[in-house]
Amino acid sequence: MTMTRSPIGQSTPRVDGPAKVTGTAQYTSDFHFPGMLYAVPVEATIANGRMVKLDTAAAEGMRGVRAVFRRGNIGKLFRSVLEPGFVGICDERRPPFEDDVVRYYGQFVALAVADTFEAAKAAADAVRVTYEADKPNVDTDLKPDDDPDVIATTYSQEHRLQSQRGDADGAFASAPIKLDQTYVTPTETHNPIELHATTAIWDGSMLTLYESTQGVVNLRSVLAQMLGVPKENVRVISKFLGSGFGGKLFPWTHSALAAAAARQLGKPIKLVVSRKMMFQSVGHRPRTQQRVRLGATFDGKLVSLQHDYVYDRSMLDAHHESCGEATPFHYSVPNLRVTFGRARRNVGAATDMRGPGAVPGLYATESAMNELADQLGIDPVKLRIINEPKLDEGLGVPFSSRHLLECFEHGAQKFGWSSRTPAVGSMKREGATLGWGMAGCAWVAARFSAEASVELRDDGTARVACATQDIGTGTYTNLAQLASHRTGVPLGKIEVALGDTLLPPGPLSGGSMATASVVPAVLAAADAVIASVLDIATVTPRSPFATRRREDLAFEDGRVFVKAEGASSGVSFADVLRRANLRLVSGSGRSEATFGDANPKLSTHSFGCHFVEVTWQPEIARLRVSRVVTVIDAGRILNPLAGRNQIEGAVVMGIGMALLEGTTYERRSGAPINSSLGDYLMAVNADVPPIDVHFLDYPDKEINELGARGIGEIGLAGFAAAVTAAVHHATGVRVRELPVKIEDLLG
Ligand code: MOS
């Protein structure tokens, strides 16, 4: 089928852009309902201990206050479990108020509900809690707890011996060149501009939840279980999000609180999590401590790679930060061992944050490779070329599509890497010292299961529907592009429906997998509706094709025609429908999941590299990232405009990860003390130079017929290692604990 006007691969402005910039796009907290009440949670002010008294009398007597909920009057809340189809996922399984034990600072211990937000906040502040407090453990030095060899994590079983081949210890011991270093990444907090928010409305036994979530279908599953109702009774709506970065992948306790309180009071309830609460009770990237040992020959061939990492976790929960995810396949090395351990701390549940696992993991392993290159006196790009694998040596299967060396070549050329002089402090520009660094990156590519429907209508318009969501990444536009690609209906005549569990079940907006996941479903749905149109064309008495056989007809660019007579001879599908007196026909399609496949025939990942320049002015202790070239091999890029935007955003986050971000827990209270946008530093415009993004654009047909793998998280992977290498090149200081602080650089 030829696609003369396909928008696939064309830079396509967001179809939802006008709604956003004109303010008509409604975000979760923009919804208002008659009689709606406001809920504000009461946060624990200790991180370890138990509540011995909860005095709500003063709060309950305040003006406008409807109720103060606690264990005993909130109604029953149950636990949830995983369900088939990658739903039922939740990082904090304990329902709120289940017991009187406080395990982290900011744990919700009560909930004030009032006529206004201000009255609810005042009431929450007036609740008096008496605690028996123990000393919290927020120790930053991570020693693994005594866990079994195989552990159940949030959504998988994991072997603590994550990967092994050859004799890593023996080969390390006898290697002529050795490197043994430990790299630390701090707790990082998701700070999407849109706060977590829930509005819960019961209509009899039916619950509607307006949510800011990266997964409406999963949230329905968890909330239905927690409330003890059939999932058919719960509808979750999430039309527009101010992003999530993983923090909104899975439900948090505030959603259950809002739903339970609304059930008790019989009124709509809105609960918006505060920025401070965002640091406490809705997830974070856990702290990691990663020991990397490399053994190599004098000419740079790796002979041994050991990656042993520890991350912290909350007292009850089991988020897995898989820092070793990319380690087994990223380099060719005959002897390898990857292990992990966990250390319990009095902190809230950790969760996925953009590039979970691989992002801190590649920071460590790519940093080690950069240090090894310096130790050997080999260019870091060359060291990577020397150790490029021919296949995924961890799984023992070929890569579906890996063009990492071409990324290096392209990136080095665009950056001008060949003019780098390796000696520390040897490069200058306008009186400042330059540092150049680079690193490679990888991120898993897979599909979640997905269903979609495509409708064609008698006015020439189309509708595509899928219960996935657009977290700001461009999913509305992708769905429109896919439907247009197959049906020929122009983008402007396509309605996209997503973010609603009434629609065909769609994937999480996570793992950079939403796009890859919906491609087969939408294309199959379009094929199904086209087949129906052709059937209708042959059975409608007034159709020009009434005497034709179904197999003689074709559909192209929105037109039905007789194959032998060519496309110009046909009529539009709208014409076919009108003659049949049909308003619309609909088709549905499905994508099967590949994520979690234990024995894949091919290894599917995206790859890329970053080249980074920093500018160092020691006399004023000023360090800036001054230039970035990033090259990404992510299969076919469906929308280069949105794709570039994703990578630029990831690089901005990478600058923050390298130089600014980190959540600090105060030792006595266990509170995350920099819990505001003023105190938690993130990269802002002034920190960010122009970012030069390139895509290789090799379709990966293993993932879907268009060859689109997925982008977003890959742009953050490896970036911090390129920055710390550049910092070393400029200053001679090797920083192995992120973020790089100015005081690290002052001799
Ligand atoms: Mo991303 S951490 O999978 O939202």
Short mmCIF file of C-alpha atoms in Angstrom, two decimals, residues 88-277:
data_model
loop_
_atom_site.label_atom_id
_atom_site.label_comp_id
_atom_site.label_asym_id
_atom_site.label_seq_id
_atom_site.Cartn_x
_atom_site.Cartn_y
_atom_site.Cartn_z
CA GLY A 88 -2.28 -4.27 39.64
CA ILE A 89 1.15 -2.68 40.04
CA CYS A 90 1.72 -0.49 43.06
CA ASP A 91 4.92 0.39 44.89
CA GLU A 92 3.38 1.16 48.27
CA ARG A 93 1.08 -1.79 48.93
CA ARG A 94 0.15 -0.91 52.49
CA PRO A 95 -3.23 0.80 52.38
CA PRO A 96 -3.19 4.14 54.18
CA PHE A 97 -4.04 3.98 57.91
CA GLU A 98 -3.65 0.16 57.97
CA ASP A 99 -1.76 0.28 61.27
CA ASP A 100 -0.37 2.89 63.66
CA VAL A 101 3.24 2.35 62.68
CA VAL A 102 5.06 5.23 61.03
CA ARG A 103 7.80 4.05 58.71
CA TYR A 104 8.75 7.26 56.90
CA TYR A 105 8.49 10.99 57.33
CA GLY A 106 5.35 12.33 55.67
CA GLN A 107 3.41 9.08 55.81
CA PHE A 108 -0.28 9.97 55.79
CA VAL A 109 -1.81 9.47 59.25
CA ALA A 110 -5.15 11.29 58.88
CA LEU A 111 -7.18 13.20 56.30
CA ALA A 112 -9.09 16.43 56.78
CA VAL A 113 -12.02 17.15 54.47
CA ALA A 114 -13.69 20.54 54.25
CA ASP A 115 -15.72 22.84 52.02
CA THR A 116 -12.66 24.71 50.86
CA PHE A 117 -9.02 23.84 50.40
CA GLU A 118 -8.03 26.47 52.97
CA ALA A 119 -10.37 25.06 55.62
CA ALA A 120 -9.12 21.54 54.95
CA LYS A 121 -5.50 22.67 55.23
CA ALA A 122 -6.20 24.51 58.48
CA ALA A 123 -7.95 21.42 59.86
CA ALA A 124 -5.10 19.11 58.82
CA ASP A 125 -2.69 21.47 60.58
CA ALA A 126 -4.87 21.38 63.71
CA VAL A 127 -4.76 17.59 64.07
CA ARG A 128 -2.57 16.72 67.06
CA VAL A 129 -0.57 13.52 66.80
CA THR A 130 1.38 12.01 69.68
CA TYR A 131 4.14 9.61 68.71
CA GLU A 132 6.48 7.17 70.30
CA ALA A 133 9.44 7.94 68.10
CA ASP A 134 12.48 5.81 67.45
CA LYS A 135 15.62 6.97 65.77
CA PRO A 136 15.09 6.80 62.01
CA ASN A 137 17.57 5.03 59.80
CA VAL A 138 18.34 7.24 56.83
CA ASP A 139 22.02 6.31 56.74
CA THR A 140 23.54 7.11 53.35
CA ASP A 141 26.15 4.34 53.46
CA LEU A 142 24.43 1.32 51.98
CA LYS A 143 25.29 -2.20 53.11
CA PRO A 144 23.09 -4.95 51.69
CA ASP A 145 20.50 -6.44 54.03
CA ASP A 146 20.35 -10.16 54.50
CA ASP A 147 17.95 -10.88 51.65
CA PRO A 148 17.34 -14.29 50.07
CA ASP A 149 18.89 -15.08 46.68
CA VAL A 150 15.59 -14.61 44.88
CA ILE A 151 13.28 -11.81 45.90
CA ALA A 152 9.83 -10.63 44.91
CA THR A 153 9.97 -7.03 43.75
CA THR A 154 7.13 -4.71 42.79
CA TYR A 155 6.33 -6.56 39.57
CA SER A 156 8.90 -9.32 39.12
CA GLN A 157 10.98 -12.02 40.76
CA GLU A 158 14.65 -11.07 40.74
CA HIS A 159 17.79 -13.10 41.30
CA ARG A 160 20.31 -11.15 43.31
CA LEU A 161 22.92 -12.78 41.11
CA GLN A 162 21.54 -10.86 38.15
CA SER A 163 23.91 -12.12 35.47
CA GLN A 164 27.02 -14.25 35.36
CA ARG A 165 29.38 -15.74 32.79
CA GLY A 166 32.93 -17.09 32.89
CA ASP A 167 35.03 -16.50 36.01
CA ALA A 168 34.83 -12.80 36.81
CA ASP A 169 36.92 -13.00 40.01
CA GLY A 170 39.68 -15.11 38.51
CA ALA A 171 39.93 -13.03 35.35
CA PHE A 172 40.00 -9.84 37.40
CA ALA A 173 42.77 -11.17 39.64
CA SER A 174 44.98 -12.01 36.69
CA ALA A 175 44.14 -8.97 34.53
CA PRO A 176 47.16 -6.76 33.75
CA ILE A 177 45.06 -3.59 34.11
CA LYS A 178 42.53 -3.24 36.92
CA LEU A 179 40.00 -0.66 37.98
CA ASP A 180 37.97 -0.95 41.18
CA GLN A 181 35.77 2.03 42.02
CA THR A 182 32.48 2.75 43.73
CA TYR A 183 29.98 5.22 42.29
CA VAL A 184 27.14 6.78 44.23
CA THR A 185 23.93 8.34 43.00
CA PRO A 186 21.66 10.18 45.44
CA THR A 187 17.97 9.86 46.03
CA GLU A 188 16.33 11.87 43.28
CA THR A 189 12.79 13.20 43.41
CA HIS A 190 10.43 13.48 40.45
CA ASN A 191 9.34 17.06 40.07
CA PRO A 192 6.86 17.26 37.23
CA ILE A 193 5.30 20.72 37.29
CA GLU A 194 1.83 19.21 37.69
CA LEU A 195 1.38 17.87 41.21
CA HIS A 196 -0.22 14.49 41.84
CA ALA A 197 -3.95 14.97 42.06
CA THR A 198 -7.13 12.94 42.41
CA THR A 199 -10.78 13.84 42.24
CA ALA A 200 -13.08 11.02 43.31
CA ILE A 201 -16.81 10.92 42.60
CA TRP A 202 -19.15 8.09 43.57
CA ASP A 203 -22.48 7.60 41.85
CA GLY A 204 -24.05 4.78 43.81
CA SER A 205 -21.60 1.90 43.49
CA MET A 206 -19.78 3.49 40.53
CA LEU A 207 -16.58 5.44 41.12
CA THR A 208 -15.03 7.93 38.71
CA LEU A 209 -11.48 9.03 39.43
CA TYR A 210 -9.94 12.01 37.70
CA GLU A 211 -6.27 11.26 38.11
CA SER A 212 -2.90 12.53 37.09
CA THR A 213 -1.54 9.12 36.14
CA GLN A 214 0.75 7.48 33.62
CA GLY A 215 -1.50 4.41 33.63
CA VAL A 216 -5.29 4.66 33.85
CA VAL A 217 -5.81 0.91 33.36
CA ASN A 218 -3.33 -0.06 36.07
CA LEU A 219 -4.72 2.54 38.45
CA ARG A 220 -8.23 1.18 37.96
CA SER A 221 -7.01 -2.30 38.83
CA VAL A 222 -5.25 -1.21 42.02
CA LEU A 223 -8.00 1.13 43.22
CA ALA A 224 -10.79 -1.39 42.56
CA GLN A 225 -8.89 -3.91 44.64
CA MET A 226 -8.20 -1.45 47.44
CA LEU A 227 -11.85 -0.38 47.60
CA GLY A 228 -13.12 -3.95 47.25
CA VAL A 229 -15.28 -3.28 44.20
CA PRO A 230 -15.34 -4.86 40.71
CA LYS A 231 -13.04 -3.07 38.33
CA GLU A 232 -16.04 -2.44 36.05
CA ASN A 233 -17.28 -0.11 38.79
CA VAL A 234 -14.22 2.13 38.54
CA ARG A 235 -13.55 4.58 35.72
CA VAL A 236 -10.25 6.45 35.60
CA ILE A 237 -9.85 9.59 33.50
CA SER A 238 -6.56 11.31 32.77
CA LYS A 239 -6.79 13.53 29.72
CA PHE A 240 -3.86 15.89 30.14
CA LEU A 241 -0.81 15.61 32.34
CA GLY A 242 1.92 18.01 33.32
CA SER A 243 4.27 15.03 33.08
CA GLY A 244 5.27 12.40 35.58
CA PHE A 245 8.80 11.08 34.89
CA GLY A 246 7.76 7.72 36.35
CA GLY A 247 6.39 9.17 39.57
CA LYS A 248 2.86 8.75 38.22
CA LEU A 249 3.29 5.27 36.72
CA PHE A 250 1.66 3.53 39.65
CA PRO A 251 -0.94 4.67 42.20
CA TRP A 252 -0.06 6.22 45.54
CA THR A 253 -1.94 6.29 48.80
CA HIS A 254 -3.60 9.69 48.28
CA SER A 255 -5.78 8.23 45.51
CA ALA A 256 -7.18 5.57 47.83
CA LEU A 257 -7.71 8.18 50.55
CA ALA A 258 -9.67 10.47 48.24
CA ALA A 259 -11.82 7.60 46.97
CA ALA A 260 -12.48 6.23 50.45
CA ALA A 261 -13.35 9.65 51.89
CA ALA A 262 -15.69 10.37 48.97
CA ARG A 263 -17.41 7.07 49.65
CA GLN A 264 -17.87 7.92 53.31
CA LEU A 265 -19.24 11.42 52.68
CA GLY A 266 -21.17 10.80 49.45
CA LYS A 267 -19.58 13.89 47.88
CA PRO A 268 -16.96 14.50 45.18
CA ILE A 269 -13.56 14.98 46.79
CA LYS A 270 -10.47 16.61 45.36
CA LEU A 271 -7.04 15.92 46.80
CA VAL A 272 -3.98 17.66 45.38
CA VAL A 273 -0.64 16.56 46.80
CA SER A 274 1.54 19.48 47.86
CA ARG A 275 5.05 20.03 46.52
CA LYS A 276 6.43 19.07 49.92
CA MET A 277 4.45 15.82 49.89
#
